[in-house]
């Protein structure tokens, strides 16, 4: 009877919804099931596992679409799972880098660069230092155009450019003359 198909559909959908940690939409589950079925049929015909290209041709779909579907079928792993089967030694979560905090070495290096920059900028006039800080976004400032800096300092854009070039020349000369002592 027709009830057989309704019961079968309800059971397959229940399995699809409950079988995975992250639920996939029903239409994706059905397409993945079709891919598995075609893959097994081709494996029986060819005597070996079919390539992605052969599966895509058999299903009449582009390889990119097949790859996208197969990526969605990947299983999830627990971050508490032991690595290399060693109980209690190390866990998958321990091997993932924490990008929310800066590396200590990077922080020290950044601090040293900040100190060095401060020493170099101390050899400039107040206007030159201010122009470079605004132009290059130093000292927590955001970068500004020559025209914006000119409006802030009440000078022309050309004057800001001249001050910037003069300051950069001074710094270049300063670093060539005594690079390590500063």
Short mmCIF file of C-alpha atoms in Angstrom, two decimals:
data_model
loop_
_atom_site.label_atom_id
_atom_site.label_comp_id
_atom_site.label_asym_id
_atom_site.label_seq_id
_atom_site.Cartn_x
_atom_site.Cartn_y
_atom_site.Cartn_z
CA UNK A 1 0.00 0.00 0.00
CA UNK A 2 0.88 3.65 -0.17
CA UNK A 3 1.39 3.77 3.63
CA UNK A 4 4.59 1.75 3.16
CA UNK A 5 6.25 4.69 1.35
CA UNK A 6 5.11 7.23 3.95
CA UNK A 7 6.48 5.07 6.77
CA UNK A 8 9.73 4.50 4.87
CA UNK A 9 10.13 8.24 4.23
CA UNK A 10 9.45 9.07 7.88
CA UNK A 11 12.02 6.53 9.04
CA UNK A 12 14.75 7.68 6.64
CA UNK A 13 14.15 11.31 7.57
CA UNK A 14 14.25 10.51 11.28
CA UNK A 15 17.55 8.69 10.80
CA UNK A 16 18.95 11.59 8.75
CA UNK A 17 17.92 14.11 11.42
CA UNK A 18 19.21 12.10 14.39
CA UNK A 19 22.35 10.47 12.96
CA UNK A 20 24.65 13.51 12.83
CA UNK A 21 25.91 15.95 15.43
CA UNK A 22 25.14 18.82 13.08
CA UNK A 23 21.84 18.28 11.32
CA UNK A 24 21.84 18.54 7.54
CA UNK A 25 18.73 19.61 5.64
CA UNK A 26 16.69 16.70 4.31
CA UNK A 27 17.39 17.49 0.65
CA UNK A 28 21.15 17.36 1.31
CA UNK A 29 20.83 14.07 3.17
CA UNK A 30 18.88 12.62 0.25
CA UNK A 31 21.47 13.82 -2.28
CA UNK A 32 24.31 12.40 -0.17
CA UNK A 33 22.47 9.07 0.01
CA UNK A 34 22.11 9.12 -3.79
CA UNK A 35 25.84 9.86 -4.15
CA UNK A 36 26.70 6.91 -1.87
CA UNK A 37 24.37 4.63 -3.83
CA UNK A 38 25.84 5.67 -7.22
CA UNK A 39 29.35 5.33 -5.81
CA UNK A 40 28.67 1.76 -4.62
CA UNK A 41 27.02 0.84 -7.95
CA UNK A 42 30.02 2.18 -9.87
CA UNK A 43 32.41 0.35 -7.53
CA UNK A 44 30.64 -2.94 -8.33
CA UNK A 45 30.70 -2.23 -12.08
CA UNK A 46 34.31 -1.01 -12.23
CA UNK A 47 35.76 -3.34 -9.63
CA UNK A 48 37.41 -0.36 -7.88
CA UNK A 49 36.35 2.80 -6.11
CA UNK A 50 35.19 5.36 -8.69
CA UNK A 51 36.82 8.77 -9.02
CA UNK A 52 34.97 12.00 -8.29
CA UNK A 53 34.78 12.64 -12.03
CA UNK A 54 33.10 9.28 -12.68
CA UNK A 55 30.57 9.84 -9.89
CA UNK A 56 29.81 13.36 -11.16
CA UNK A 57 29.27 12.05 -14.71
CA UNK A 58 27.02 9.24 -13.48
CA UNK A 59 24.91 11.71 -11.49
CA UNK A 60 25.00 14.32 -14.28
CA UNK A 61 26.32 17.10 -12.02
CA UNK A 62 29.42 19.33 -12.09
CA UNK A 63 32.44 18.16 -10.07
CA UNK A 64 32.37 21.41 -8.06
CA UNK A 65 28.84 20.67 -6.88
CA UNK A 66 29.81 17.10 -5.99
CA UNK A 67 32.82 18.36 -4.01
CA UNK A 68 30.61 20.83 -2.17
CA UNK A 69 28.17 18.08 -1.22
CA UNK A 70 30.96 15.75 -0.10
CA UNK A 71 32.50 18.51 2.07
CA UNK A 72 29.18 18.89 3.85
CA UNK A 73 29.13 15.16 4.54
CA UNK A 74 32.34 15.30 6.57
CA UNK A 75 31.91 14.15 10.13
CA UNK A 76 32.66 16.26 13.18
CA UNK A 77 35.32 15.40 15.74
CA UNK A 78 35.27 16.04 19.44
CA UNK A 79 37.93 18.39 20.77
CA UNK A 80 38.12 16.06 23.77
CA UNK A 81 39.07 13.07 21.61
CA UNK A 82 42.50 11.62 22.44
CA UNK A 83 45.13 12.01 19.75
CA UNK A 84 46.87 8.88 18.39
CA UNK A 85 44.64 6.67 20.52
CA UNK A 86 46.62 7.44 23.65
CA UNK A 87 44.19 7.74 26.54
CA UNK A 88 44.79 10.74 28.79
CA UNK A 89 47.92 11.99 27.03
CA UNK A 90 46.89 14.75 24.66
CA UNK A 91 43.62 15.84 23.15
CA UNK A 92 42.69 17.34 19.81
CA UNK A 93 41.67 20.60 21.51
CA UNK A 94 45.18 20.94 22.98
CA UNK A 95 46.70 21.01 19.49
CA UNK A 96 44.61 23.90 18.17
CA UNK A 97 46.28 27.30 18.43
CA UNK A 98 44.56 29.99 20.50
CA UNK A 99 44.52 33.02 18.21
CA UNK A 100 42.65 35.20 20.68
CA UNK A 101 45.88 36.16 22.47
CA UNK A 102 49.09 37.44 20.93
CA UNK A 103 52.22 35.34 21.21
CA UNK A 104 54.49 36.54 24.05
CA UNK A 105 57.47 36.82 21.69
CA UNK A 106 55.42 38.95 19.29
CA UNK A 107 54.36 41.22 22.16
CA UNK A 108 57.97 41.69 23.29
CA UNK A 109 59.11 42.37 19.73
CA UNK A 110 56.28 44.85 19.19
CA UNK A 111 57.21 46.60 22.44
CA UNK A 112 60.86 46.85 21.38
CA UNK A 113 59.87 48.29 18.00
CA UNK A 114 57.59 50.78 19.76
CA UNK A 115 60.44 51.90 22.05
CA UNK A 116 62.85 52.20 19.11
CA UNK A 117 60.31 54.22 17.14
CA UNK A 118 59.78 56.50 20.15
CA UNK A 119 63.52 57.15 20.41
CA UNK A 120 63.74 57.98 16.70
CA UNK A 121 60.69 60.24 16.78
CA UNK A 122 62.15 62.13 19.75
CA UNK A 123 64.82 63.54 17.38
CA UNK A 124 62.15 65.22 15.24
CA UNK A 125 60.38 68.51 15.78
CA UNK A 126 56.86 68.42 17.21
CA UNK A 127 55.32 69.18 13.80
CA UNK A 128 57.36 66.50 12.01
CA UNK A 129 56.50 63.90 14.65
CA UNK A 130 52.81 64.81 14.50
CA UNK A 131 52.73 64.63 10.68
CA UNK A 132 54.36 61.18 10.66
CA UNK A 133 52.07 59.88 13.41
CA UNK A 134 48.98 61.03 11.52
CA UNK A 135 50.26 60.00 8.08
CA UNK A 136 51.34 56.45 9.03
CA UNK A 137 48.92 55.72 11.88
CA UNK A 138 51.53 55.61 14.63
CA UNK A 139 50.75 55.82 18.36
CA UNK A 140 47.29 54.33 17.89
CA UNK A 141 46.22 56.99 15.38
CA UNK A 142 44.50 56.01 12.17
CA UNK A 143 46.15 56.84 8.84
CA UNK A 144 45.21 60.15 7.25
CA UNK A 145 45.65 61.72 3.83
CA UNK A 146 47.81 64.78 3.25
CA UNK A 147 44.69 66.93 2.87
CA UNK A 148 43.20 65.68 6.16
CA UNK A 149 46.44 66.35 8.02
CA UNK A 150 46.63 69.79 6.43
CA UNK A 151 43.16 70.63 7.72
CA UNK A 152 44.03 69.34 11.21
CA UNK A 153 47.26 71.33 11.42
CA UNK A 154 45.90 74.34 9.53
CA UNK A 155 48.53 74.15 6.76
CA UNK A 156 48.37 73.28 3.07
CA UNK A 157 48.53 69.75 1.73
CA UNK A 158 51.80 70.62 -0.01
CA UNK A 159 53.31 71.85 3.27
CA UNK A 160 52.35 68.55 4.95
CA UNK A 161 54.08 66.67 2.12
CA UNK A 162 57.23 68.79 2.56
CA UNK A 163 57.27 68.24 6.34
CA UNK A 164 56.77 64.50 5.82
CA UNK A 165 59.66 64.27 3.35
CA UNK A 166 61.93 66.31 5.64
CA UNK A 167 61.08 64.08 8.63
CA UNK A 168 61.66 60.90 6.65
CA UNK A 169 65.00 62.23 5.41
CA UNK A 170 66.00 63.03 9.00
CA UNK A 171 65.05 59.55 10.16
CA UNK A 172 66.89 57.91 7.26
CA UNK A 173 70.03 59.91 8.06
CA UNK A 174 69.67 59.16 11.77
CA UNK A 175 69.36 55.40 11.26
CA UNK A 176 72.33 55.30 8.87
CA UNK A 177 74.51 57.30 11.22
CA UNK A 178 73.95 55.25 14.37
CA UNK A 179 71.44 52.43 13.86
CA UNK A 180 72.03 50.43 17.05
CA UNK A 181 72.70 53.17 19.62
CA UNK A 182 69.26 54.72 19.16
#
